[in-house]
CSV table of C-alpha atoms in Angstrom, one decimal:
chain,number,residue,atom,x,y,z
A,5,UNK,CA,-69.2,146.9,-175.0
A,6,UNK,CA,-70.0,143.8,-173.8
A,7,UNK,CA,-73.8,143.1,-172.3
A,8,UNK,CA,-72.5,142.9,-168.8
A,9,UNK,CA,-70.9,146.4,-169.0
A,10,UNK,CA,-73.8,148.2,-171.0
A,11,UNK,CA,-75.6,147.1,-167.9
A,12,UNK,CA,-73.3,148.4,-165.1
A,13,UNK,CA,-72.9,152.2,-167.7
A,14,UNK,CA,-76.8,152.7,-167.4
A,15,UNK,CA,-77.2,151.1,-163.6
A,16,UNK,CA,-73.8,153.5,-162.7
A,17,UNK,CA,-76.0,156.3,-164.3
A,18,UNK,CA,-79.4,156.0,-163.3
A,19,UNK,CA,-79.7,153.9,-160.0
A,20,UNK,CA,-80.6,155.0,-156.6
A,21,UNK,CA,-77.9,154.2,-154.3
A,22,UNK,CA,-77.4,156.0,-150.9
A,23,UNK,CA,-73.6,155.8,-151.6
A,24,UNK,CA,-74.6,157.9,-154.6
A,25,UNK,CA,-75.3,161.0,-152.7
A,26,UNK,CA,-72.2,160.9,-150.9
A,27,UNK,CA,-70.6,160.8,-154.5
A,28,UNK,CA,-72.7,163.7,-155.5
A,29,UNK,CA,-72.6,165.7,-152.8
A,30,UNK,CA,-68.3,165.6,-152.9
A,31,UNK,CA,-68.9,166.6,-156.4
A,32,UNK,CA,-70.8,169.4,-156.1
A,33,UNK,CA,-69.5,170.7,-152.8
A,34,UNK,CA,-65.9,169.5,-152.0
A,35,UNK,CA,-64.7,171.9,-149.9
A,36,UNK,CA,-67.6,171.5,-147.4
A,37,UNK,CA,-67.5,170.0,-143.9
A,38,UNK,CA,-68.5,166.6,-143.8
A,39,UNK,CA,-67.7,164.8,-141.1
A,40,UNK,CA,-66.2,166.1,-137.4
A,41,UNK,CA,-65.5,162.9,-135.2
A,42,UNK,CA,-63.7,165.0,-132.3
A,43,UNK,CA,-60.0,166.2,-133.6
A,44,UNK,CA,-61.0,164.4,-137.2
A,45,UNK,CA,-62.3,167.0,-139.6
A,46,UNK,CA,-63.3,165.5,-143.0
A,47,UNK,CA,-64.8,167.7,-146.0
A,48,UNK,CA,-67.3,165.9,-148.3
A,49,UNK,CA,-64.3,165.2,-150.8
A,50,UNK,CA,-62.2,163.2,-148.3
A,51,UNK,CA,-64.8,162.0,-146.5
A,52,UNK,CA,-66.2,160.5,-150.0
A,53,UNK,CA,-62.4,159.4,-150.9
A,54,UNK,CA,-61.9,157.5,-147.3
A,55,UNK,CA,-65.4,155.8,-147.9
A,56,UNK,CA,-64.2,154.5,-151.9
A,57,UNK,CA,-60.9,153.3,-150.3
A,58,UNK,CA,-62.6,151.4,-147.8
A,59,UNK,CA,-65.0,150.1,-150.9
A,60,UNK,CA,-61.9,149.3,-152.9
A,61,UNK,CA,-60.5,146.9,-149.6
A,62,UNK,CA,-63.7,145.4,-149.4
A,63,UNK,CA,-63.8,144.3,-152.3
A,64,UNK,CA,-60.2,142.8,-152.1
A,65,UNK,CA,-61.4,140.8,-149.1
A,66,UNK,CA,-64.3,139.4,-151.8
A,67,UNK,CA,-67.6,141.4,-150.4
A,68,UNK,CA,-69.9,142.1,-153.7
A,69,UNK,CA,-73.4,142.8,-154.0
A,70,UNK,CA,-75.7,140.9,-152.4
A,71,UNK,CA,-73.3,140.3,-149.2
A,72,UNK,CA,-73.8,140.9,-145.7
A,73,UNK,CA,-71.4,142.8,-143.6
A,74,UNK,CA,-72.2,143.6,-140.0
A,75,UNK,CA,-71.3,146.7,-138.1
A,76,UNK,CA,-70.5,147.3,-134.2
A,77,UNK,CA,-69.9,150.2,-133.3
A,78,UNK,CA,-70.4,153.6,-131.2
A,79,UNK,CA,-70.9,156.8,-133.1
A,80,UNK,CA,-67.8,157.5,-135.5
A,81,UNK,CA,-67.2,158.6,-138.7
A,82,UNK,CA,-65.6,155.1,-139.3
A,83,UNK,CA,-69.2,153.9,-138.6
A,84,UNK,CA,-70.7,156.0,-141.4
A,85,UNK,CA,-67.9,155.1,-143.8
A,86,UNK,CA,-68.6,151.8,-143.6
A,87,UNK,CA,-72.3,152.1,-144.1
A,88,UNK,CA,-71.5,154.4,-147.5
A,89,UNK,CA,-68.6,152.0,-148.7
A,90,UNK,CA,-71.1,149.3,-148.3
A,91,UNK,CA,-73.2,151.1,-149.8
A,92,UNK,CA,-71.5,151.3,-152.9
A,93,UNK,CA,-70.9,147.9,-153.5
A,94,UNK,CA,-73.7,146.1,-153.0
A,95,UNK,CA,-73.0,144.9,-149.7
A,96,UNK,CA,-75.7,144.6,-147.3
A,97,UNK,CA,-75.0,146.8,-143.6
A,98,UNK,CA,-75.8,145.0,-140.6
A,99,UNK,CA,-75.6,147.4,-137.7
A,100,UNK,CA,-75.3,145.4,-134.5
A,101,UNK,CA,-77.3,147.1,-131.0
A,102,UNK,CA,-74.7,147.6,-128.6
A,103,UNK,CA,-77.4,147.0,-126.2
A,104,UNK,CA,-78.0,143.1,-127.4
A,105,UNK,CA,-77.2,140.4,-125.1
A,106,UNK,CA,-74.0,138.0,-126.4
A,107,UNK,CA,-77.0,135.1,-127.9
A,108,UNK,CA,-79.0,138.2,-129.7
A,109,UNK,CA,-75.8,139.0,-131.4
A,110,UNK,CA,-74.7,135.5,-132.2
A,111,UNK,CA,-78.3,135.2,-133.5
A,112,UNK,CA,-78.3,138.4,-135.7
A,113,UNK,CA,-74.9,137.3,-137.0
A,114,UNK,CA,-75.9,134.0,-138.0
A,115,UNK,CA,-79.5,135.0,-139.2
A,116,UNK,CA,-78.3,137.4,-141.8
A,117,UNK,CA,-75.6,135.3,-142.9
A,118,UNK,CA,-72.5,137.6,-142.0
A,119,UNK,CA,-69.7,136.5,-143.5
A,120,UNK,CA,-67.8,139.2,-141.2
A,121,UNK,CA,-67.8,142.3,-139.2
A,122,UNK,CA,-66.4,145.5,-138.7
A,123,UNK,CA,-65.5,145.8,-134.7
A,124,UNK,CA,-64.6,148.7,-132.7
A,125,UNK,CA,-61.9,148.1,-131.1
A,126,UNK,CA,-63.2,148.9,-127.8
A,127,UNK,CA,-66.0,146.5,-128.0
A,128,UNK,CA,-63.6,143.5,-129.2
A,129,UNK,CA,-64.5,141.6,-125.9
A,130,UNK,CA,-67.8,142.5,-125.4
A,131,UNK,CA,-68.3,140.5,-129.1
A,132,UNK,CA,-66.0,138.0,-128.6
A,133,UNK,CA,-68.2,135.9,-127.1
A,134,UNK,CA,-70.8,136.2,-130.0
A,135,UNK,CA,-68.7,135.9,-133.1
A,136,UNK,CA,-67.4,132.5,-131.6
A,137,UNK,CA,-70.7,130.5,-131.6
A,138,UNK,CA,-70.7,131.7,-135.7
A,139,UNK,CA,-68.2,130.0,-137.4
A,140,UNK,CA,-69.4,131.3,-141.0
A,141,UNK,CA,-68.6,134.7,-139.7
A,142,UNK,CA,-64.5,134.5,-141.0
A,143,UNK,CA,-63.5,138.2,-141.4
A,144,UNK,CA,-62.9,139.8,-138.3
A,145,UNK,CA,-62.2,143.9,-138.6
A,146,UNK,CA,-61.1,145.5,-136.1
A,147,UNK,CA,-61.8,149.7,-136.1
A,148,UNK,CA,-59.5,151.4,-136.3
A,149,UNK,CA,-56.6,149.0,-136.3
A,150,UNK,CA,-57.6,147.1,-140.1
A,151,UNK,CA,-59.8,150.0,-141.5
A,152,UNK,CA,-56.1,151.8,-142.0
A,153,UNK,CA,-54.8,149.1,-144.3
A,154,UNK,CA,-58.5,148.3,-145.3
A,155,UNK,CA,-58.2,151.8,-147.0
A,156,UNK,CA,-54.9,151.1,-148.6
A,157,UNK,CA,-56.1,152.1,-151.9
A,158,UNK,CA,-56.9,154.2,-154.6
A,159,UNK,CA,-59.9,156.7,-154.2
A,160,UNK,CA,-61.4,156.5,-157.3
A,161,UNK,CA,-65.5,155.2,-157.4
A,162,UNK,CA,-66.0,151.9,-157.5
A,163,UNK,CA,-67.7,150.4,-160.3
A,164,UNK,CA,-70.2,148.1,-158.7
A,165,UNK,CA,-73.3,147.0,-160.3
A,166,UNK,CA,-76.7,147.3,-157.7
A,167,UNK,CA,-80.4,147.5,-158.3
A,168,UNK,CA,-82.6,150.2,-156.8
A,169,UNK,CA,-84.2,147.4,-154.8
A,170,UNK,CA,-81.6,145.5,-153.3
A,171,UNK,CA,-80.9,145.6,-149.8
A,172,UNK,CA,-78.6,148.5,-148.0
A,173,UNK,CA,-79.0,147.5,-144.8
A,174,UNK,CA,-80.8,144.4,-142.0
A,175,UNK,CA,-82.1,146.6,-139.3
A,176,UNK,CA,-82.7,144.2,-136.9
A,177,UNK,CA,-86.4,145.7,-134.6
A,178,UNK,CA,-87.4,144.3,-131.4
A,179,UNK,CA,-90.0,141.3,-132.1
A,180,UNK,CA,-93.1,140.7,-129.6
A,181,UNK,CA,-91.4,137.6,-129.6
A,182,UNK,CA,-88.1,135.6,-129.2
A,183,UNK,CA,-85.5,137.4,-131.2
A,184,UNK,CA,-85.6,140.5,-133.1
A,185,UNK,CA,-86.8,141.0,-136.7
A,186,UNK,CA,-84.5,141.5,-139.4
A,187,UNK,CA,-86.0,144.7,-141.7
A,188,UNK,CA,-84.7,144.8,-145.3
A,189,UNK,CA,-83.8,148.0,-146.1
A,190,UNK,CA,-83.6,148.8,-150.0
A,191,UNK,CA,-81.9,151.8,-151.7
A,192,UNK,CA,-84.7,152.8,-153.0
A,193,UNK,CA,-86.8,153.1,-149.6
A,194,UNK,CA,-83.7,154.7,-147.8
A,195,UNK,CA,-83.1,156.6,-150.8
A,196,UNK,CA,-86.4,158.3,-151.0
A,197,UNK,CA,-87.0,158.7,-147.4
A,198,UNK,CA,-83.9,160.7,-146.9
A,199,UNK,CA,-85.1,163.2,-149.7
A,200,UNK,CA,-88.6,162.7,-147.6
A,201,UNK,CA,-87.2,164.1,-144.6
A,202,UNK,CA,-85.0,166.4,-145.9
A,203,UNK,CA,-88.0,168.1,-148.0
A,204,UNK,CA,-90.3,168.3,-145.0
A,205,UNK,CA,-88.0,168.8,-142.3
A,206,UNK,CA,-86.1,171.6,-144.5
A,207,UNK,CA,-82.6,170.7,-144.2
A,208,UNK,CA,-80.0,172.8,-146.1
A,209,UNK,CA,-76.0,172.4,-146.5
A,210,UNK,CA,-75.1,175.0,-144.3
A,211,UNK,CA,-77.1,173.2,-141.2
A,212,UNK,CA,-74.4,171.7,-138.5
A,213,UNK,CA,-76.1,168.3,-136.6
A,214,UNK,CA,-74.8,167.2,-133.6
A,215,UNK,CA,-75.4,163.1,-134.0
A,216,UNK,CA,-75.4,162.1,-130.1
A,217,UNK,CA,-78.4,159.4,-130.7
A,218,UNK,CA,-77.0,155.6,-131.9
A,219,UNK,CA,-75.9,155.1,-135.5
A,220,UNK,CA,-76.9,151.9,-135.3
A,221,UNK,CA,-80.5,152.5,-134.6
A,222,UNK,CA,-82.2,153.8,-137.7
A,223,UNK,CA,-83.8,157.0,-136.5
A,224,UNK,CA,-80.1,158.3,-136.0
A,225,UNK,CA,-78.9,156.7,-139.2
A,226,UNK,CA,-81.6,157.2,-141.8
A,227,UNK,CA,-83.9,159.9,-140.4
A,228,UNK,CA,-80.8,162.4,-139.8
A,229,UNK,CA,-77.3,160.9,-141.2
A,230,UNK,CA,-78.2,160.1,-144.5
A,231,UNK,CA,-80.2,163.5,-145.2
A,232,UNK,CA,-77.4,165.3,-143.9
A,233,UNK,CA,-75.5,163.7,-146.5
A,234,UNK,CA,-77.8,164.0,-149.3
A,235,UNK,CA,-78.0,168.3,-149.2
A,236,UNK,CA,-74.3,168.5,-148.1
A,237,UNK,CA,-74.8,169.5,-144.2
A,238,UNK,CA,-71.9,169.2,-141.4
A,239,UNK,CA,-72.6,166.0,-139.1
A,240,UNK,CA,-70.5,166.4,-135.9
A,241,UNK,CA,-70.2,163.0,-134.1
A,242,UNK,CA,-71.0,162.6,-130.4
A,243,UNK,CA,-70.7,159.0,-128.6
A,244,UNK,CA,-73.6,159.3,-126.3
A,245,UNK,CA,-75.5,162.3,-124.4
A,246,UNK,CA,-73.9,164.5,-121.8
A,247,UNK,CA,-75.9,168.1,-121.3
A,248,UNK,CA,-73.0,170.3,-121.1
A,249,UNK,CA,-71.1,168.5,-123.7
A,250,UNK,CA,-74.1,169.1,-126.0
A,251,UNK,CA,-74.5,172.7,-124.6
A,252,UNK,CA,-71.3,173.3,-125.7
A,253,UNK,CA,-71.2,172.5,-128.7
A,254,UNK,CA,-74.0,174.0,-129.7
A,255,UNK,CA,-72.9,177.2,-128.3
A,256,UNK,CA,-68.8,176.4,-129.9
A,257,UNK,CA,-69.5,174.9,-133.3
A,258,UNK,CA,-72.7,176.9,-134.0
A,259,UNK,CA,-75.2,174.0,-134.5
A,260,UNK,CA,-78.1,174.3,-135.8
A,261,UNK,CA,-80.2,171.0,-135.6
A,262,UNK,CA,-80.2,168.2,-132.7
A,263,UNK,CA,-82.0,165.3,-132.1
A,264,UNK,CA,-82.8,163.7,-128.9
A,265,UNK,CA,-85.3,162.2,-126.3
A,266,UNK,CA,-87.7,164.3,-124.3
A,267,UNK,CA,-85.9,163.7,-121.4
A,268,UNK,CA,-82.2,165.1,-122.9
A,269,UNK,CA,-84.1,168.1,-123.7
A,270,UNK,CA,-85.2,168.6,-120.0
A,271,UNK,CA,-81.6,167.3,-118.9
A,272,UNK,CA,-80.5,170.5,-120.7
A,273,UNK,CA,-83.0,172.8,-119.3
A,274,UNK,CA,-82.0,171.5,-115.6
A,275,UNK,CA,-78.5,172.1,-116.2
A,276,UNK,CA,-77.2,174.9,-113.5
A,277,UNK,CA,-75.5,176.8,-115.9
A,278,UNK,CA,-78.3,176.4,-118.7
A,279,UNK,CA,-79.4,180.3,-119.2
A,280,UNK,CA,-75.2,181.5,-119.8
A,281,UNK,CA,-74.9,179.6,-123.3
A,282,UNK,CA,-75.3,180.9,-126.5
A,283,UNK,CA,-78.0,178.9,-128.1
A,284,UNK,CA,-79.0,181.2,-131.0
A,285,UNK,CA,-77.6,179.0,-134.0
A,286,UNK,CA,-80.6,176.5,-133.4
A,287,UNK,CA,-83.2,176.4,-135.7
A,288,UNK,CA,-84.5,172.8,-135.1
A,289,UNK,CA,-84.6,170.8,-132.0
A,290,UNK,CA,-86.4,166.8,-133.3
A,291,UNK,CA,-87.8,164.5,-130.5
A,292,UNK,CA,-89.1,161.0,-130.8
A,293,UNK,CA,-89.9,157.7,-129.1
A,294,UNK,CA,-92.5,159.7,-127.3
A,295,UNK,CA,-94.8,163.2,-127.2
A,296,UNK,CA,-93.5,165.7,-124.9
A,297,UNK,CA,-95.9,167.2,-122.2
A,298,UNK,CA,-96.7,170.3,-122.2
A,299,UNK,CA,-95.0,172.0,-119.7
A,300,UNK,CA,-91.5,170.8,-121.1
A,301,UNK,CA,-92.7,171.6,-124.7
A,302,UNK,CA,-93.3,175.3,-123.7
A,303,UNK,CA,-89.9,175.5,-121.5
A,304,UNK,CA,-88.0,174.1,-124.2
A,305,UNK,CA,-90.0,176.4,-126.9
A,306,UNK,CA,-88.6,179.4,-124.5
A,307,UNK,CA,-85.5,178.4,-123.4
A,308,UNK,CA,-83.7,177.2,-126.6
A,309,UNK,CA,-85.6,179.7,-128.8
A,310,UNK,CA,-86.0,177.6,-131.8
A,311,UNK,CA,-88.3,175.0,-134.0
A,312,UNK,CA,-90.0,172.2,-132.5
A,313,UNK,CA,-90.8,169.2,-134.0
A,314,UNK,CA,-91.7,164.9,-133.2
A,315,UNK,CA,-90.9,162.5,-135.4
A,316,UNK,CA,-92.8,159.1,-135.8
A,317,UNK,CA,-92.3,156.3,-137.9
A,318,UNK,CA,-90.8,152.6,-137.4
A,319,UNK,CA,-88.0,150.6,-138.7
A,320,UNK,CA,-90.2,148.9,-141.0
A,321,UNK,CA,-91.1,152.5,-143.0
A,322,UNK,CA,-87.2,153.2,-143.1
A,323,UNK,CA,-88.2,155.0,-141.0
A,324,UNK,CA,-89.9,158.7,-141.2
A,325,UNK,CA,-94.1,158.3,-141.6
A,326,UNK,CA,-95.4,161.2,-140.1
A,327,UNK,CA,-93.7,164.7,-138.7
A,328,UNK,CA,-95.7,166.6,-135.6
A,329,UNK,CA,-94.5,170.0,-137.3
A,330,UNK,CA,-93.4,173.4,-135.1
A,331,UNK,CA,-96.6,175.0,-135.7
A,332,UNK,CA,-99.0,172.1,-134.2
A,333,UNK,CA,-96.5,171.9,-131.2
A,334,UNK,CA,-99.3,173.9,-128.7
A,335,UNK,CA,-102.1,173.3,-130.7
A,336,UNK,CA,-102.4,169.5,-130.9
A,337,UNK,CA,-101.0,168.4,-127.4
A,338,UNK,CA,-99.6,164.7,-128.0
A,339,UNK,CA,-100.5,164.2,-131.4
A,340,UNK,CA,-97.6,162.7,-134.1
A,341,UNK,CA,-98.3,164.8,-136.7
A,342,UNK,CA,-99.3,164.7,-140.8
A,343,UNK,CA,-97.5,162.8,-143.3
A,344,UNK,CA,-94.3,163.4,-144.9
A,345,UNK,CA,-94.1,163.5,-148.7
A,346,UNK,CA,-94.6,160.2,-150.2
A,347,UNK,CA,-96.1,158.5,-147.6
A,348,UNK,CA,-99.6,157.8,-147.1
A,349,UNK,CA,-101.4,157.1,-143.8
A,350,UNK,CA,-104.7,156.0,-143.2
A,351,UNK,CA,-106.3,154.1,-140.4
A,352,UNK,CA,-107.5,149.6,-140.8
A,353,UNK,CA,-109.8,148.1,-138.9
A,354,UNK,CA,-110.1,144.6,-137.8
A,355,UNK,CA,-111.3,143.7,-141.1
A,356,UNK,CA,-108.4,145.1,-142.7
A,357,UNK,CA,-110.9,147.6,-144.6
A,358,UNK,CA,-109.4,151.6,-144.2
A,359,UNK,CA,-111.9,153.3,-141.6
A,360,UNK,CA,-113.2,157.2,-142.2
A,361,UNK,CA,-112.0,160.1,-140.2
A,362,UNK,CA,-112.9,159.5,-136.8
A,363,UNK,CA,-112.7,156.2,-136.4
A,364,UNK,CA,-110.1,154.0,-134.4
A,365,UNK,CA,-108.3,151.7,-135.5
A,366,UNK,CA,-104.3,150.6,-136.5
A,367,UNK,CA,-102.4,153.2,-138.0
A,368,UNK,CA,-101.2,152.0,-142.0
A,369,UNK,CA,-98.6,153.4,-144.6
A,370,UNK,CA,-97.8,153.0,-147.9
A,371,UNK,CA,-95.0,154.6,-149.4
A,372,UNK,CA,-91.6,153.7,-151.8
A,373,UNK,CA,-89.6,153.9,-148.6
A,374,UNK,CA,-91.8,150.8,-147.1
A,375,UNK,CA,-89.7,147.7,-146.3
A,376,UNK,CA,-88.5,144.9,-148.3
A,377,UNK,CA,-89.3,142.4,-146.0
């Protein structure tokens, strides 16, 4: 063997690639559910054999490591196919917020240097605009249309040399000023932080998630979706939040983990028909973005009979720092909770000297699933 390919053998077998658990996961548990995107139904084998054919046209179109590739789209399993066949090359994932104005899009596009984007085909005008003012953005994709003869190939892994530390992903966070911030996301960080929050928030392959937050932001995407992943679990795909679409598919499908804002969770509790579902297959309920009060922390403790628990972090930390666990929920009214494994937290002052307990000051981390840039 030549140099080059002793390098790609040992990087093939040692690196830490989020693609990687996908592969692993298929291997070890083909059989199990995936991916349900309404009447789509994938098990972890096809699921991992759609995402290598998608690699496989990538790579036809010329995308290798180092690459950017940006993403818009509403929750799909196309969506998370792209992020894991990008994943596996090399390429860099640059979800776009559906929520960004035609010049923050353009300005994403052309910041991260794009050289195309994946589409839904829904959104197709709402971008058109965008992609237009970037003339260095030449591949156009259009989901599902081109993803069917993107994945015109064969569904073996694709042998793509990529470091531990180069980039998965631009998560684009909202600045304090002008535009927003592009966060470099490494393998390694993602990598480690999904096993983070896996550990601590005890995931296991027979849980069922109902993914109703955006993919694109990464709480959704890399607090949930990529653990999911990583310990085999079933993610069933909603496009947005609707109480008795939720309720019913906890109560139909069985599931047993959901994530959402305070305010779904109250939504839910409102809705007239609330106490006739079946809710027993929950075992975790997550919020985030803010602390619950407690009134609706002890209706919700009640009324869906299940684990509590907050998540806080940033984009910046990949983006799990801290978990407000189910057995602080009553006792520490508004608190964010103790770090999760491998992260360490501690509190600056002004001086940028760490302060003792007691003290106020900015909350810190340091951690392997810290930021790139």
């Amino acid at each position: 063997l030549t140099g080059a390919a002793v390098d790609l053998v040992r990087n093939l077998i040692g690196r830490i690639n989020v693609g990687d658990s996908l592969t692993r996961t298929a291997a070890s548990r083909p059989a199990q559910l995936a991916v349900v995107d309404g009447d789509r139904r994938f098990t972890y084998a096809e699921f991992n054999a759609y995402v290598n054919r998608l690699a496989h046209g990538l790579a036809g179109l010329g995308y290798e490591r180092g690459a950017a590739l940006a993403l818009a789209s509403g929750n799909s399993a196309d969506f998370l196919a792209v992020y894991f066949a990008c994943a596996k090359l090399g390429v860099v994932c640059v979800p776009v917020n559906l929520g960004w104005r035609p010049d923050e899009v353009a300005y994403v596009l052309g910041h991260s240097q794009a050289r195309g984007i994946v589409i839904e085909s829904q959104l197709v005008t709402a971008m058109q605009d965008a992609v237009a003012k970037v003339p260095e953005v030449t591949d156009v994709i259009v989901v599902p249309r081109d993803l069917q003869t993107l994945s015109a190939h064969d569904s073996q892994e694709p042998q793509a040399f990529v470091d531990d530390d180069d980039a998965l992903s631009y998560l684009y966070t909202s600045g304090t000023t002008s535009f927003p911030k592009g966060v470099v996301g490494s393998h390694k960080a993602i990598y480690l932080e999904s096993m983070s929050g896996a550990l601590d928030s005890g995931w296991r392959f027979d849980d069922r998630f109902a993914a109703m937050m955006p993919m694109f932001h990464t709480a959704q995407l890399n607090a949930f979706c990529t653990p999911a992943v990583m310990v085999g679990a079933t993610i069933y795909v909603m496009r947005g939040f609707d109480p008795a679409a939720l309720l019913d598919l906890v109560q139909d499908e069985q599931i047993t983990q959901i994530f959402g804002l305070p305010m779904m969770y109250r939504a839910m509790l409102d809705h007239p028909a609330f106490a006739e579902y079946d809710l027993s297959s929950l075992r975790r309920a997550v919020y985030a973005m803010a602390p619950m009060p407690d009134d609706l922390i002890r209706r919700s403790l009640t009324g869906f009979g299940c684990d509590f628990a907050l998540l806080f972090g940033q984009t910046e930390m990949s983006p799990c720092t801290t978990l407000f666990r189910p057995e602080h929920q009553l006792s520490h009214t508004g608190a964010v909770g103790t770090p999760l494994v491998g992260v360490q937290v501690a509190i600056m002052g002004p001086d940028g000297a760490l302060l003792p307990p007691g003290e106020a000051g900015e909350i810190v981390y340091r951690g392997p699933s810290t930021m790139s840039g």
